[in-house]
Tab-separated table of C-alpha atoms in Angstrom:
chain	number	residue	atom	x	y	z
F	12	MET	CA	-0.024	0.139	0.140
F	13	ILE	CA	1.264	3.700	-1.076
F	14	THR	CA	0.542	6.786	0.771
F	15	ALA	CA	1.362	10.429	0.392
F	16	GLY	CA	0.160	13.605	1.591
F	17	GLN	CA	0.495	17.034	0.395
F	18	GLY	CA	-1.299	20.490	1.928
F	19	GLY	CA	-2.905	18.175	4.476
F	20	PHE	CA	-4.666	15.975	2.197
F	21	PRO	CA	-3.897	12.306	2.476
F	22	ALA	CA	-3.710	9.772	-0.326
F	23	GLY	CA	-3.687	6.144	-0.189
F	24	LEU	CA	-3.975	3.129	-2.962
F	25	VAL	CA	-2.999	-0.483	-3.097
F	26	SER	CA	-0.258	-0.815	-5.912
F	27	ASN	CA	0.291	-3.810	-8.025
F	28	SER	CA	3.349	-2.302	-9.576
F	29	PHE	CA	5.773	-1.638	-6.634
F	30	ALA	CA	9.278	-2.517	-7.759
F	31	SER	CA	13.307	-2.415	-6.921
F	32	VAL	CA	14.759	-0.180	-9.768
F	33	SER	CA	18.383	0.434	-8.137
F	34	LEU	CA	20.871	-0.586	-5.644
F	35	ASP	CA	23.235	2.241	-6.052
F	36	PRO	CA	21.594	4.712	-5.138
F	37	PRO	CA	18.641	2.920	-3.708
F	38	LEU	CA	15.359	3.376	-6.016
F	39	VAL	CA	12.059	2.113	-5.934
F	40	SER	CA	9.185	2.452	-8.419
F	41	TRP	CA	5.542	2.388	-8.762
F	42	CYS	CA	2.666	3.786	-10.916
F	43	VAL	CA	-0.242	5.923	-10.214
F	44	SER	CA	-3.155	5.903	-12.645
F	45	ARG	CA	-3.564	9.168	-14.389
F	46	ASP	CA	-7.286	8.822	-13.669
F	47	SER	CA	-6.649	8.840	-9.855
F	48	THR	CA	-9.059	10.959	-7.760
F	49	SER	CA	-6.248	11.739	-5.838
F	50	LEU	CA	-3.423	12.369	-8.790
F	51	ASP	CA	-2.763	15.996	-7.950
F	52	THR	CA	-1.645	15.018	-4.334
F	53	TRP	CA	0.365	12.204	-5.897
F	54	LEU	CA	2.300	14.264	-8.234
F	55	GLY	CA	2.905	17.228	-5.836
F	56	ALA	CA	3.970	15.379	-2.807
F	57	GLU	CA	7.275	15.377	-1.798
F	58	GLY	CA	7.635	11.661	-1.089
F	59	PHE	CA	5.571	8.503	-0.356
F	60	ALA	CA	5.498	5.746	2.070
F	61	VAL	CA	5.356	2.326	1.198
F	62	HIS	CA	3.579	-0.129	3.488
F	63	ILE	CA	4.085	-3.958	3.594
F	64	LEU	CA	0.752	-5.545	4.624
F	65	GLY	CA	0.243	-8.943	6.024
F	66	ALA	CA	-2.691	-11.018	5.267
F	67	GLU	CA	-4.460	-9.831	8.440
F	68	GLU	CA	-4.708	-6.447	6.915
F	69	SER	CA	-7.385	-7.356	4.088
F	70	PRO	CA	-9.746	-4.928	5.483
F	71	THR	CA	-7.182	-2.126	5.113
F	72	VAL	CA	-6.649	-3.270	1.393
F	73	SER	CA	-10.258	-3.153	0.837
F	74	ARG	CA	-10.520	0.189	2.084
F	75	PHE	CA	-7.619	1.490	-0.005
F	76	THR	CA	-8.394	-0.303	-3.251
F	77	ARG	CA	-11.865	1.430	-3.551
F	78	ARG	CA	-11.906	4.699	-5.758
F	79	GLY	CA	-12.329	8.231	-4.390
F	80	GLY	CA	-13.549	9.140	-0.777
F	81	ASP	CA	-11.591	9.629	2.353
F	82	LYS	CA	-9.703	6.310	3.072
F	83	PHE	CA	-8.202	7.610	6.211
F	84	THR	CA	-11.402	8.413	8.254
F	85	GLY	CA	-11.094	6.431	11.682
F	86	LEU	CA	-7.650	5.264	10.974
F	87	ASP	CA	-4.796	6.068	13.409
F	88	TRP	CA	-1.736	7.925	11.392
F	89	THR	CA	1.016	10.035	11.762
F	90	SER	CA	2.898	12.333	9.286
F	91	GLY	CA	6.231	11.006	7.976
F	92	VAL	CA	9.227	13.003	7.309
F	93	THR	CA	7.958	13.605	3.725
F	94	GLY	CA	4.148	14.535	5.234
F	95	ALA	CA	3.208	10.980	4.028
F	96	PRO	CA	0.636	9.401	6.105
F	97	LEU	CA	2.115	6.280	8.297
F	98	LEU	CA	-0.144	3.896	9.527
F	99	PRO	CA	0.696	1.278	12.206
F	100	LEU	CA	-0.397	-1.909	10.054
F	101	GLY	CA	1.232	-4.443	8.594
F	102	VAL	CA	4.818	-5.535	8.681
F	103	ALA	CA	6.950	-2.523	7.697
F	104	CYS	CA	6.768	0.775	6.234
F	105	LEU	CA	9.474	2.528	3.984
F	106	GLU	CA	9.545	6.263	3.577
F	107	CYS	CA	10.792	7.476	0.078
F	108	ARG	CA	11.338	10.978	-1.181
F	109	THR	CA	10.499	11.552	-4.675
F	110	TRP	CA	13.479	11.079	-6.859
F	111	GLN	CA	11.947	11.382	-10.244
F	112	GLN	CA	8.301	10.650	-12.243
F	113	TYR	CA	7.852	9.749	-15.925
F	114	ASP	CA	4.950	9.670	-18.407
F	115	GLY	CA	4.165	5.755	-18.584
F	116	GLY	CA	0.918	6.220	-21.029
F	117	ASP	CA	-2.150	6.128	-18.671
F	118	HIS	CA	-0.366	5.796	-15.491
F	119	VAL	CA	2.849	8.069	-14.110
F	120	ILE	CA	5.920	6.136	-13.067
F	121	ARG	CA	6.782	7.249	-9.482
F	122	ILE	CA	10.466	6.691	-8.704
F	123	GLY	CA	11.470	7.248	-5.067
F	124	SER	CA	14.757	7.157	-3.211
F	125	PRO	CA	14.086	5.160	0.129
F	126	HIS	CA	15.159	6.732	3.672
F	127	LEU	CA	16.928	3.754	4.928
F	128	ASP	CA	17.436	5.404	8.052
F	129	LEU	CA	13.804	5.435	8.611
F	130	VAL	CA	12.362	1.922	7.786
F	131	ARG	CA	10.091	1.312	10.410
F	132	VAL	CA	8.978	-2.449	11.633
F	133	TRP	CA	5.823	-2.822	13.419
F	134	VAL	CA	5.833	-5.274	16.273
F	135	ALA	CA	2.698	-6.054	18.332
F	136	GLY	CA	1.189	-3.024	17.587
F	137	GLY	CA	3.963	-0.696	18.264
F	138	MET	CA	6.685	0.876	15.995
F	139	VAL	CA	10.459	-0.045	16.045
F	140	THR	CA	13.395	1.245	14.203
F	141	PRO	CA	15.574	-1.663	13.670
F	142	ARG	CA	19.243	-1.393	14.579
F	143	TYR	CA	20.273	-3.206	11.602
F	144	ARG	CA	18.614	-3.898	8.434
F	145	LEU	CA	19.181	-6.853	5.838
F	146	LEU	CA	19.329	-6.648	2.364
F	147	SER	CA	19.764	-9.253	-0.545
F	148	TYR	CA	23.176	-8.351	-2.218
F	149	GLU	CA	25.046	-10.844	-4.603
F	150	LEU	CA	23.011	-13.586	-3.868
F	151	ARG	CA	23.432	-13.126	-0.046
F	152	ILE	CA	21.787	-11.788	2.918
F	153	ARG	CA	23.709	-8.846	4.466
F	154	ALA	CA	22.987	-6.302	7.297
F	155	LEU	CA	23.412	-2.571	6.921
């Protein structure tokens, strides 16, 4: 799930296009439809947050797949460093600064630079910032 905020307006959607783009510099991508009712927020946001959800979050997924409306009503969230809403849901949250965006036909391809020092992991309803991050590099798992 991807969230962003601009001028006090939060936006959120479930993305099926999230991908790693580059390791050096670290970059990720996702796409937003030009028909999105929150397109202005998405395109003007300083950054975005990627929420990695678990199976128990299907009600949240349903909420964020519907078109239009306030998807954040009744949810507990805080603003991240880029203004993106951070929800204490799922497995982890990765905040990214917008690096670039490109025309992708009926979608806009958004590229972000993750704040690797701001990876958040949710444990038993609380947020922790792990001391070490794991990554896969040269077919091996390594700690950052």
